[in-house]
Coordinates of N, CA and C and ligand atoms in Angstrom, one line a residue:
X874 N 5.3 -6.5 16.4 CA 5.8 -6.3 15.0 C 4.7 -6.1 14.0
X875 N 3.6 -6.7 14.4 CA 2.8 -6.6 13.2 C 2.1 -5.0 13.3
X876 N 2.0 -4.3 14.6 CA 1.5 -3.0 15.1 C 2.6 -2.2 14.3
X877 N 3.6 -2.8 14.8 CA 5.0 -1.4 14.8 C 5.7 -1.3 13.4
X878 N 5.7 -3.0 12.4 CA 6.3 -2.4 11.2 C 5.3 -1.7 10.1
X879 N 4.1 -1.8 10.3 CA 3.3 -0.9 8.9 C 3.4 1.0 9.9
X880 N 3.7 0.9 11.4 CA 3.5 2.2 11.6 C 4.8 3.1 11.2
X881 N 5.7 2.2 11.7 CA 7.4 3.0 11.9 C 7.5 3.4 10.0
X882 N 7.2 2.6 8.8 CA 7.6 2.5 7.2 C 6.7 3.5 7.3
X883 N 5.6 4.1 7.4 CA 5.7 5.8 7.2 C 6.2 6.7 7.4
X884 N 6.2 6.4 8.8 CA 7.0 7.4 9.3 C 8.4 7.7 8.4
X885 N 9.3 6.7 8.8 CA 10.4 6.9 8.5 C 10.8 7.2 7.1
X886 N 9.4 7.1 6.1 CA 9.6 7.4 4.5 C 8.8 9.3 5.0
X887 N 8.2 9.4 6.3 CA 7.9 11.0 5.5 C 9.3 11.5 6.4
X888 N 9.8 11.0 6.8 CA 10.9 11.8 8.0 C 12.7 11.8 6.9
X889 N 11.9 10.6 6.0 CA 13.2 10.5 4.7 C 13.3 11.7 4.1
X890 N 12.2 11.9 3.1 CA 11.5 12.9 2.7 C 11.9 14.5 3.2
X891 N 11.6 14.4 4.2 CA 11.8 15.8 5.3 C 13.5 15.9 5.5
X892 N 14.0 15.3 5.5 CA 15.5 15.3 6.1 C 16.3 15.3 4.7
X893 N 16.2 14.5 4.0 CA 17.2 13.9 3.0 C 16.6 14.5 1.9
X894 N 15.4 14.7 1.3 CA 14.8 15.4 0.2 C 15.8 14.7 -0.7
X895 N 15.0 13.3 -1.3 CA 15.6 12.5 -2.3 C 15.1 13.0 -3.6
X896 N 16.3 13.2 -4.4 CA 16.2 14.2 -6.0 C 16.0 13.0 -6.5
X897 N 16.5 11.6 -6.7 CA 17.1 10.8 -7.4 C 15.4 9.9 -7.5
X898 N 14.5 10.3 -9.0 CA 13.2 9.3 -9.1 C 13.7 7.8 -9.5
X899 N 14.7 7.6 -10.0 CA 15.5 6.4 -10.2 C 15.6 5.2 -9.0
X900 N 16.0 5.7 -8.0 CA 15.7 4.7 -7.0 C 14.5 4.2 -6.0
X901 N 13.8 5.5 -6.4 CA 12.6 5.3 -5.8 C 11.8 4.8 -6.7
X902 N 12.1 4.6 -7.9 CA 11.4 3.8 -9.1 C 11.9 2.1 -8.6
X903 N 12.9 1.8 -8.5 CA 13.6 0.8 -8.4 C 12.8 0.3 -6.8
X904 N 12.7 1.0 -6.0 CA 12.0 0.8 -4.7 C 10.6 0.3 -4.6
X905 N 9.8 1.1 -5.5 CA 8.5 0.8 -5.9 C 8.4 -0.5 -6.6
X906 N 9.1 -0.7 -7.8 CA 9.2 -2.2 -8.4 C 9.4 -3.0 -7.1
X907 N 10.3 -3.1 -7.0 CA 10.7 -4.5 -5.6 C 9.6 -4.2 -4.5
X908 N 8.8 -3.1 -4.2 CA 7.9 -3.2 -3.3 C 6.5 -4.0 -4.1
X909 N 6.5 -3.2 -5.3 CA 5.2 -4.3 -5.9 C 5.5 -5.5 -6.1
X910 N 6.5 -6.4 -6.6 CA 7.1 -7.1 -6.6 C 6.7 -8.0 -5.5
X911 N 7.3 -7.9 -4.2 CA 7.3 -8.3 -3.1 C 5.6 -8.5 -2.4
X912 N 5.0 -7.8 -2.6 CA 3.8 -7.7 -2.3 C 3.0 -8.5 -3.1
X913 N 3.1 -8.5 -4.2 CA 2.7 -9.2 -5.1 C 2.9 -10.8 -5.0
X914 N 4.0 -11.7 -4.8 CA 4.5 -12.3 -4.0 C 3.7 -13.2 -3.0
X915 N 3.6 -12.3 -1.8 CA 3.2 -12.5 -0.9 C 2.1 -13.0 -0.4
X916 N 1.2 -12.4 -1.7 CA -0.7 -12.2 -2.3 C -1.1 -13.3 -2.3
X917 N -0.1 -13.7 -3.6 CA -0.4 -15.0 -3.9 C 0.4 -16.2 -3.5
X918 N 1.1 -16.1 -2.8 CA 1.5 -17.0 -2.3 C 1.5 -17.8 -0.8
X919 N 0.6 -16.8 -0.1 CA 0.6 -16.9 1.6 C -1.0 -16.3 1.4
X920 N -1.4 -15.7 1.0 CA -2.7 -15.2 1.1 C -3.5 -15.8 -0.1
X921 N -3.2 -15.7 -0.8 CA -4.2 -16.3 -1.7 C -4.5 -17.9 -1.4
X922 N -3.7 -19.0 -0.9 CA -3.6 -20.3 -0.5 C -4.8 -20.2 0.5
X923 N -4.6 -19.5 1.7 CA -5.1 -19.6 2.5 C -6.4 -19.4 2.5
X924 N -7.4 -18.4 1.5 CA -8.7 -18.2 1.9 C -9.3 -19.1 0.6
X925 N -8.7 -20.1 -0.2 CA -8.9 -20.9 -1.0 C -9.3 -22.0 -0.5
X926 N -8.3 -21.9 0.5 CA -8.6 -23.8 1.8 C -10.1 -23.5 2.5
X927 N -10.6 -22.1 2.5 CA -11.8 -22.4 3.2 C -12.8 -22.7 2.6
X928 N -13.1 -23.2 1.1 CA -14.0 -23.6 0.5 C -14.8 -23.1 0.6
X929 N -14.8 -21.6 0.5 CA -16.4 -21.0 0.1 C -16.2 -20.4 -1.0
X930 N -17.4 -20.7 -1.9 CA -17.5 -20.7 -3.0 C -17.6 -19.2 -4.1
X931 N -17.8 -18.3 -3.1 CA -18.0 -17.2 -3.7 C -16.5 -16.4 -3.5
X932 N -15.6 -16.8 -3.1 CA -14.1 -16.6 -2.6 C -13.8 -15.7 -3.6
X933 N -13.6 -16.4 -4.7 CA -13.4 -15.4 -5.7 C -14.0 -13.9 -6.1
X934 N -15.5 -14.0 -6.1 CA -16.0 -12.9 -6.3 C -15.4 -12.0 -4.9
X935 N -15.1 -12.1 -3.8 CA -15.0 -11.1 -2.8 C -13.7 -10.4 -3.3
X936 N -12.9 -11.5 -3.7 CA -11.4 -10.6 -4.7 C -11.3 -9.5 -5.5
X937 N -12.7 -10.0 -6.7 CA -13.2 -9.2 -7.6 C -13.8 -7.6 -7.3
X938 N -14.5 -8.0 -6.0 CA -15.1 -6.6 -4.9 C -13.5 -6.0 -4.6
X939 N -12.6 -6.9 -4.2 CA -11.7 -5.9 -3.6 C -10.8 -5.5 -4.6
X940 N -11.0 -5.7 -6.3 CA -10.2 -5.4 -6.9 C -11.2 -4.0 -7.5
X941 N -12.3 -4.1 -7.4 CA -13.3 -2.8 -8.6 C -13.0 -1.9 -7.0
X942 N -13.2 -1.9 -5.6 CA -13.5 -1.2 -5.0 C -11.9 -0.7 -4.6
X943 N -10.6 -0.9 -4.8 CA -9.3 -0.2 -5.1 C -9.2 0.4 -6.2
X944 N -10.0 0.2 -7.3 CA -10.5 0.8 -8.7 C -11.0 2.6 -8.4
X945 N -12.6 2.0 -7.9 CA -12.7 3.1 -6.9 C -12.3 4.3 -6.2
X946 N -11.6 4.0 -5.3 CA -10.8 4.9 -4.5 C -9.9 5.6 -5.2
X947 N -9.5 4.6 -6.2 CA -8.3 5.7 -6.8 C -9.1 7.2 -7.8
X948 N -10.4 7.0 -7.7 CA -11.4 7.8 -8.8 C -10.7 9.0 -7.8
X949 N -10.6 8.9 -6.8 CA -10.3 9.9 -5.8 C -9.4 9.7 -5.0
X950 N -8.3 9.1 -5.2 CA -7.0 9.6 -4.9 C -6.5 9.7 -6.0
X951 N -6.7 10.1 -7.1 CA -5.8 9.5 -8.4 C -4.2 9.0 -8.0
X952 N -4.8 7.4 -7.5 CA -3.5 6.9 -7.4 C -2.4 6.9 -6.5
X953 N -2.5 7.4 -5.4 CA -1.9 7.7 -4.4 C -1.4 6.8 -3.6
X954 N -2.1 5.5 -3.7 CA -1.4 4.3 -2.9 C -0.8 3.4 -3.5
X955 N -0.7 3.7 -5.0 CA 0.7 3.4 -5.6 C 1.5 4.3 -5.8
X956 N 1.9 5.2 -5.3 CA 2.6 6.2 -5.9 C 2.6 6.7 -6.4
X957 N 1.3 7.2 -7.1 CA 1.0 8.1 -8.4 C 0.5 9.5 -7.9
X958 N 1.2 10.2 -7.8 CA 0.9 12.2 -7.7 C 1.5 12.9 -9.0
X959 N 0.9 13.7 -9.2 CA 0.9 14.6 -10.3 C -0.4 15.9 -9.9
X960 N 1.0 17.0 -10.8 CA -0.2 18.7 -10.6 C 1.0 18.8 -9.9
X961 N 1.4 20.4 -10.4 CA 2.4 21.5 -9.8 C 1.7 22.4 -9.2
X962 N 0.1 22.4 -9.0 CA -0.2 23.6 -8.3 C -0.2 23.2 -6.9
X963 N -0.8 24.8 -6.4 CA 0.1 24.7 -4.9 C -1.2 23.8 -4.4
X964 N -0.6 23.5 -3.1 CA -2.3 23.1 -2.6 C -2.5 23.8 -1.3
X965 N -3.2 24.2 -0.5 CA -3.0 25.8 0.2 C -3.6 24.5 1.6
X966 N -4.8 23.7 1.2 CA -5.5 23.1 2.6 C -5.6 21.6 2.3
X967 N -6.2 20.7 3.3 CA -6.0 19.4 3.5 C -6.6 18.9 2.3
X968 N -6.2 17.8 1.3 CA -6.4 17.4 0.3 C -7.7 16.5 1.2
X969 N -8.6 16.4 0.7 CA -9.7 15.4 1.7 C -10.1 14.4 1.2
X970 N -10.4 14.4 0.2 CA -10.2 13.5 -1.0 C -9.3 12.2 -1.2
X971 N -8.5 12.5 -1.3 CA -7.0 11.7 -1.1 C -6.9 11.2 0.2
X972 N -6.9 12.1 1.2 CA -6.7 11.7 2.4 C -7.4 10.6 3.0
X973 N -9.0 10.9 2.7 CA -9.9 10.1 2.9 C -9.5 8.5 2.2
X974 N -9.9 8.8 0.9 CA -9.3 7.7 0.2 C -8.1 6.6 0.5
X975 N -7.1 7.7 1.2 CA -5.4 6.5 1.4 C -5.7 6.2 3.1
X976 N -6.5 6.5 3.7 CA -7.0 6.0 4.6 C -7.4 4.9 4.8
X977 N -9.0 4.8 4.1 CA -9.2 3.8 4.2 C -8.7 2.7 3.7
X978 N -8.0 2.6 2.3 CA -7.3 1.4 1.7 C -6.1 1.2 2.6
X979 N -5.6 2.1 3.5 CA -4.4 1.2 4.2 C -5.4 0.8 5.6
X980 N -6.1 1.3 6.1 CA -7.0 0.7 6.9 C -7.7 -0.8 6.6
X981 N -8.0 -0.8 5.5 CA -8.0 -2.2 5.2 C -6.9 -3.0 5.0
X982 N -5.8 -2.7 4.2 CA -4.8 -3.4 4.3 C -4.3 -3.9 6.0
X983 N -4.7 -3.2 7.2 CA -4.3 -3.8 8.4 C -5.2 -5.5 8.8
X984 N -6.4 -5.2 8.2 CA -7.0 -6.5 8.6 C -6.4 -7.9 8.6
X985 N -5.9 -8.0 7.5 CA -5.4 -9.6 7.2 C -3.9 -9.9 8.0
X986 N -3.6 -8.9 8.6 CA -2.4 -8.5 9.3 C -1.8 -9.7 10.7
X987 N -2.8 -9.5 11.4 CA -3.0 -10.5 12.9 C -2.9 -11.7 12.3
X988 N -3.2 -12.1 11.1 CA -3.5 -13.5 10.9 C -2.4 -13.9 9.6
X989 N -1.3 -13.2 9.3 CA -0.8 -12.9 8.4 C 0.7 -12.1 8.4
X990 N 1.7 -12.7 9.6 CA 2.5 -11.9 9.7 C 3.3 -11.1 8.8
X991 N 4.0 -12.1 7.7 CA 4.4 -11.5 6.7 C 4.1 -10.4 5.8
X992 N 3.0 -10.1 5.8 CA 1.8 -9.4 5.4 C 2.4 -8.1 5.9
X993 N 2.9 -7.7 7.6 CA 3.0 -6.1 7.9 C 4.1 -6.0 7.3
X994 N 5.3 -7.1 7.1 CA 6.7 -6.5 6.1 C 6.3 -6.1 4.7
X995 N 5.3 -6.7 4.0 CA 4.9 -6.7 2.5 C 4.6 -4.7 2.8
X996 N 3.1 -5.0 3.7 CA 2.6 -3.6 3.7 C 3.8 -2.3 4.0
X997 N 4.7 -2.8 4.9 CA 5.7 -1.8 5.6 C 6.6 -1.5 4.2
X998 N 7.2 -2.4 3.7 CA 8.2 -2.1 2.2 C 7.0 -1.3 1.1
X999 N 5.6 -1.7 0.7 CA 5.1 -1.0 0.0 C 4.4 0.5 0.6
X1000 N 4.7 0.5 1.9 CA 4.3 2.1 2.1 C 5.3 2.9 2.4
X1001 N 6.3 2.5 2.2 CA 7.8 3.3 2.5 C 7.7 3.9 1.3
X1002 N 8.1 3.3 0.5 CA 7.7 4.5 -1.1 C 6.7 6.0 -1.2
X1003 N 5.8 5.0 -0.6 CA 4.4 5.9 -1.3 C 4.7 7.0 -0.2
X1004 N 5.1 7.3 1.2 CA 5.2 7.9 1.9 C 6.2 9.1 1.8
X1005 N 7.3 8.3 1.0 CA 8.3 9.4 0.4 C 8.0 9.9 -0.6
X1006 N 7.5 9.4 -1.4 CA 6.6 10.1 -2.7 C 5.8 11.4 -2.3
X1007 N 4.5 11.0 -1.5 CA 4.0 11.8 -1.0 C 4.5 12.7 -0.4
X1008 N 5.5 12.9 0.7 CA 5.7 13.5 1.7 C 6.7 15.0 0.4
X1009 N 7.2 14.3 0.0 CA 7.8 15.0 -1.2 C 7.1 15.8 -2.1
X1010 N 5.9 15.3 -2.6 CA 5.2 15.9 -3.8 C 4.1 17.1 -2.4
X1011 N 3.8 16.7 -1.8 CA 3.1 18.0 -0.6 C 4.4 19.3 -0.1
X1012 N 5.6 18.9 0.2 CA 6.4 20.0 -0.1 C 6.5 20.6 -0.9
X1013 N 6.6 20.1 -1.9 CA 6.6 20.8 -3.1 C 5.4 21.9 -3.7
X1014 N 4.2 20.8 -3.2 CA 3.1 21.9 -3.6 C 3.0 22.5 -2.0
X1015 N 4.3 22.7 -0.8 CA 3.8 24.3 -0.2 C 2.3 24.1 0.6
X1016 N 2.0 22.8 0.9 CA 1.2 22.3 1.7 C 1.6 22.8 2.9
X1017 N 1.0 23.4 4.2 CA 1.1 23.9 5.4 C 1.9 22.4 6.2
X1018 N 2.2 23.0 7.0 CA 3.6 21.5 7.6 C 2.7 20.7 8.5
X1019 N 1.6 21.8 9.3 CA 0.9 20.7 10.3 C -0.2 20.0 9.5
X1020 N -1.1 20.4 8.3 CA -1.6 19.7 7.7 C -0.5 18.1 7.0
X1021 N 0.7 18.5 6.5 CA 1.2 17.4 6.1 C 1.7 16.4 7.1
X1022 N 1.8 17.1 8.7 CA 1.8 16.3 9.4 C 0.9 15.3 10.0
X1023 N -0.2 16.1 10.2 CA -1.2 15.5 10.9 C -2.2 13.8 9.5
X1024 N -1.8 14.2 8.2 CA -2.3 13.4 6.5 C -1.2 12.0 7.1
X1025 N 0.4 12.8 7.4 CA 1.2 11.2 7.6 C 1.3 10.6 9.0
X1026 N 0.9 11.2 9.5 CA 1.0 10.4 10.8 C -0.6 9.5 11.3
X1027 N -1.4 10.1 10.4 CA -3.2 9.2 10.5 C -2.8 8.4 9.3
X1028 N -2.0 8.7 8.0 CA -1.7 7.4 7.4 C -0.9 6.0 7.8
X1029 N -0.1 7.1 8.5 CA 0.8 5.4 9.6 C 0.0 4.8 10.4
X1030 N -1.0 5.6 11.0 CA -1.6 4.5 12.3 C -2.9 3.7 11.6
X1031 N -3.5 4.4 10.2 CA -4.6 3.8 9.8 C -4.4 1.8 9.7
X1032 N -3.2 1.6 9.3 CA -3.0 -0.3 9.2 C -2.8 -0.8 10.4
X1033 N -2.2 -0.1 11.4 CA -2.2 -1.1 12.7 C -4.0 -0.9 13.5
X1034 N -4.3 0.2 13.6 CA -5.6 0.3 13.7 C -6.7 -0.7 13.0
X1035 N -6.3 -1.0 11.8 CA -7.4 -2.1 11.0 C -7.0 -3.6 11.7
X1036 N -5.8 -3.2 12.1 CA -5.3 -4.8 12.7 C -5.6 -4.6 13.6
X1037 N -5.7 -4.0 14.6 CA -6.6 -3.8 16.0 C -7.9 -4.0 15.8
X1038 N -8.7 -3.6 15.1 CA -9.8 -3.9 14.8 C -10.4 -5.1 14.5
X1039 N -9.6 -6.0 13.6 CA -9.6 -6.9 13.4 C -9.6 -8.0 14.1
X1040 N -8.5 -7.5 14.7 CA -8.3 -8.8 15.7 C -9.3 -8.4 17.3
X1041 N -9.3 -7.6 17.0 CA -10.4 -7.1 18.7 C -11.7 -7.4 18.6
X1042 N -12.3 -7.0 17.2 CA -14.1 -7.6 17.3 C -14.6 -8.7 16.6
X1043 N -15.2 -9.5 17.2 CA -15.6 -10.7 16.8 C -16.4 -11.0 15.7
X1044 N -17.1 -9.7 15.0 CA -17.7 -9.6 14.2 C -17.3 -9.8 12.8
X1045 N -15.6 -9.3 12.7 CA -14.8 -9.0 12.1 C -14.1 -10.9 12.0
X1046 N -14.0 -11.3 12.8 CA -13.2 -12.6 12.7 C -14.3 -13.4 12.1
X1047 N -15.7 -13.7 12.2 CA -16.5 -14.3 11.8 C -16.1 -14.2 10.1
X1048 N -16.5 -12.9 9.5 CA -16.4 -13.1 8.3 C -14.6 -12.5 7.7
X1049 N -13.5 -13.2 8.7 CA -12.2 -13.3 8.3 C -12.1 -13.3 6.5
X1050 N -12.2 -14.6 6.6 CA -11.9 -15.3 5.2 C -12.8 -14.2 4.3
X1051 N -13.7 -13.5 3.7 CA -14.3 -12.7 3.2 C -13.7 -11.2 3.2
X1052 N -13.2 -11.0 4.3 CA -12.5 -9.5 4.4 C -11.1 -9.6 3.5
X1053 N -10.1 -11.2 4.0 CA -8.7 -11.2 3.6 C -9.1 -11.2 2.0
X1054 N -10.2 -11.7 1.6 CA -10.8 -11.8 0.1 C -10.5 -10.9 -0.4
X1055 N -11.5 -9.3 0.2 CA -11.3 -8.2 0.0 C -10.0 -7.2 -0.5
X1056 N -9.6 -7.7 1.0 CA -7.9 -7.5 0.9 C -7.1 -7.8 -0.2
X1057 N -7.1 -9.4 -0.2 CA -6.5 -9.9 -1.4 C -6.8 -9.2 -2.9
X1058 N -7.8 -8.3 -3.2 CA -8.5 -7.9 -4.6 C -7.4 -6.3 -4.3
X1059 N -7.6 -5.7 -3.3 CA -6.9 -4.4 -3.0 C -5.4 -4.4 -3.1
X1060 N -4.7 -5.2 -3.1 CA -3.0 -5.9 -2.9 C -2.8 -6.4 -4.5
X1061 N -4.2 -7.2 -5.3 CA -4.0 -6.9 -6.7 C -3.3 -6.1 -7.4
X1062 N -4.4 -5.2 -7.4 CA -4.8 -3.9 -8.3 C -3.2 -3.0 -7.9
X1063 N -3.3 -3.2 -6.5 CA -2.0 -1.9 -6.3 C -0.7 -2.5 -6.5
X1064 N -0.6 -4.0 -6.4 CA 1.0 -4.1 -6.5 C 1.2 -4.3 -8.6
X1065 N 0.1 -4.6 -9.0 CA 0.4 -4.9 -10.4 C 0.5 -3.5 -10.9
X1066 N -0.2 -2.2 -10.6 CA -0.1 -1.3 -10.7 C 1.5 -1.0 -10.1
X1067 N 1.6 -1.0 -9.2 CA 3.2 -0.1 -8.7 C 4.2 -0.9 -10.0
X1068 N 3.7 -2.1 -9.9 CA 5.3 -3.1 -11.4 C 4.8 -2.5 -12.5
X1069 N 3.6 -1.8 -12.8 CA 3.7 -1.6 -14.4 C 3.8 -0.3 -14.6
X1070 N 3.4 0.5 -13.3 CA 3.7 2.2 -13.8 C 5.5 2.4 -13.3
X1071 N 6.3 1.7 -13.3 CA 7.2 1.7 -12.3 C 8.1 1.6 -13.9
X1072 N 7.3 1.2 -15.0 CA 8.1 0.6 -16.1 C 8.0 1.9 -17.2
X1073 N 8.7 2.5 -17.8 CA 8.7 3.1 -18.7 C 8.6 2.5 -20.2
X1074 N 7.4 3.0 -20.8 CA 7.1 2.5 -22.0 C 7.8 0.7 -22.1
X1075 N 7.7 0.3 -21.2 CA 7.8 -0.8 -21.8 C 9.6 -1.9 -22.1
X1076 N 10.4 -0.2 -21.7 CA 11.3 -0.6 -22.2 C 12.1 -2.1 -21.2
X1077 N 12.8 -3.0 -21.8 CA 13.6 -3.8 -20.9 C 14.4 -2.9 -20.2
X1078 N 14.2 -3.1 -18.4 CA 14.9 -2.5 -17.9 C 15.8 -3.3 -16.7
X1079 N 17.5 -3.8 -16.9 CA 17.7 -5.3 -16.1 C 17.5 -4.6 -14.9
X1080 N 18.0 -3.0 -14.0 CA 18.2 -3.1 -12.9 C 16.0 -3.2 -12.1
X1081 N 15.4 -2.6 -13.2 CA 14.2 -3.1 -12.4 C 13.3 -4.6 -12.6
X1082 N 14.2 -5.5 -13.7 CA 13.8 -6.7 -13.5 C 14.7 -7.9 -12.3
X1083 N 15.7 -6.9 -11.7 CA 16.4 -7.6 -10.7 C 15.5 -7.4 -9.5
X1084 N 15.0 -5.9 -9.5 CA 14.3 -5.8 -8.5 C 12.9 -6.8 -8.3
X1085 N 12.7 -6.8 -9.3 CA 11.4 -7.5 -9.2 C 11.8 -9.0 -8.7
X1086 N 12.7 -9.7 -9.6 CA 13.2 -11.0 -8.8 C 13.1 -11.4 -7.4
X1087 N 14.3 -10.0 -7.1 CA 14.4 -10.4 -5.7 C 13.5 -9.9 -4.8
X1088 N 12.2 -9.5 -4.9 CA 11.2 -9.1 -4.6 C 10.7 -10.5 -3.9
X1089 N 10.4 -11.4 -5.4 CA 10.0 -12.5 -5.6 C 10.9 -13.5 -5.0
X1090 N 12.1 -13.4 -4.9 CA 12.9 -14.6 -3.9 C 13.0 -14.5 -2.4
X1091 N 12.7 -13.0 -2.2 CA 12.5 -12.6 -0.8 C 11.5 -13.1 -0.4
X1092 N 10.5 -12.8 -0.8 CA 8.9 -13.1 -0.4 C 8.9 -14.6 -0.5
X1093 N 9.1 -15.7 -1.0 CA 9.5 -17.0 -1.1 C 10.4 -17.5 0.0
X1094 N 11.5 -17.0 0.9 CA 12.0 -17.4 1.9 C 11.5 -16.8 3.1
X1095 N 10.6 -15.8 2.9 CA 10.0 -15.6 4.6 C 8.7 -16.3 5.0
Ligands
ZN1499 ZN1 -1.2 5.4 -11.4
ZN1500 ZN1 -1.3 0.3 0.9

C-alpha cells in the first residue's frame, strides 16, 4: 500500500485528465482544499508528534530547511506541486525545470512513507489534483503525448522510489528523524499553500470550508 497508493493517485489523475477532460475548476478547487486540508492534518498530527519525541534539539530548524528549500523549488516550478500552472503558450519540449523540480519534492515526500503509513493516503489525495491539473494544463499547451507521458509516469514512481530508498539504505534510516524534519517543512509550505490559493480573495466559502473540515476529521480517524 504504501508503494502502490502514492503510484496508482497519479496515474489515475493523468488518465482522468486524458479520458474525462474535467471543464469544471470548481471541483478541482474543492479537491485541492480537502487535499491540503487533509495533509495538513496529518503533518501535524502523526508527524509532527513523532520527530518531537526524539529530542533533538535542532528538530525545528530541519523543518525550517524543509520549509525555505520547498520555497525554492517552486523558484522553478512556479508552483506546480500545489497546483499552480499558468501561460497559454504552447510548450513544444520537456519542461526541465518543472520536471526536475516536481521530482524531487515528491521524491522526498516518499521518505517518511515506510515509517508513516498514513502518510501514502495524505501524499496519494494530494497528488491526485496536481496530476489532473497538470495533465490538463500540458494538453492544452500541445505538449508532445510521449513527453507528457514519460513527466507523469517518473512523477508517480518518484514517492514510492524515495520510500524504497528510504527504507533500503541505512544511511538514510540513521538520520530518519532529520529527513521526516525535512519532510515535515515541505508538507508545510504546500498544504498551507494548496488551502490558501484554493480560496478566492478571501471570500467565505461554506462548500470549501466543509472541505477543509472533513479533511480535518478524516485525517483524525485514520
Ligand atoms: Zn501558487
Ligand atoms: Zn507532493
Amino acid at each position: 500500500m504504501n508503494y502502490i497508493l502514492p503510484l496508482l493517485s497519479v496515474l489515475i489523475g493523468y488518465a482522468i485528465a486524458l479520458i474525462i477532460k474535467p471543464k469544471k475548476k470548481k471541483n478541482l478547487k474543492l479537491l485541492l482544499a480537502f487535499s491540503g486540508s487533509f495533509l495538513l492534518s496529518l503533518t501535524v498530527m502523526d508527524l509532527l508528534p513523532k520527530v518531537y519525541e526524539s529530542h533533538n534539539h535542532s528538530i525545528g530548524l530541519f523543518i525550517m530547511v524543509g520549509i525555505l528549500f520547498q520555497i525554492i523549488l517552486e523558484f522553478f516550478s512556479k508552483g506546480a506541486e500545489h497546483g499552480h500552472v499558468h501561460g497559454h503558450d504552447k510548450i513544444n519540449s520537456m519542461p526541465w525545470l518543472l520536471f526536475v523540480s516536481l521530482c524531487i519534492h515528491a521524491f522526498l515526500e516518499g521518505f517518511p512513507v515506510g515509517h508513516h503509513h498514513d502518510l501514502a493516503y495524505g501524499i496519494a489525495i494530494h497528488h491526485l489534483p496536481i496530476a489532473i491539473i497538470l495533465t490538463t494544463f500540458f494538453l492544452n499547451a500541445e505538449l508532445n503525448k510521449t513527453a507528457l507521458f514519460v513527466f507523469m509516469v517518473s512523477f508517480a514512481l518518484m514517492t514510492p522510489l524515495g520510500t524504497l530508498v528510504s527504507d533500503s539504505a541505512p544511511a538514510f534510516t540513521q538520520y530518519f528523524t532529520e529527513i521526516t524534519a525535512i519532510v515535515i517543512g515541505i508538507l508545510f509550505h504546500i498544504s498551507s499553500t494548496i488551502i490558501f490559493e484554493s480560496s478566492e480573495g478571501h471570500k467565505f466559502n461554506i462548500a470549501k470550508i466543509s472541505m477543509i473540515i472533513f479533511g480535518i476529521l478524516l485525517a483524525s480517524f485514520i
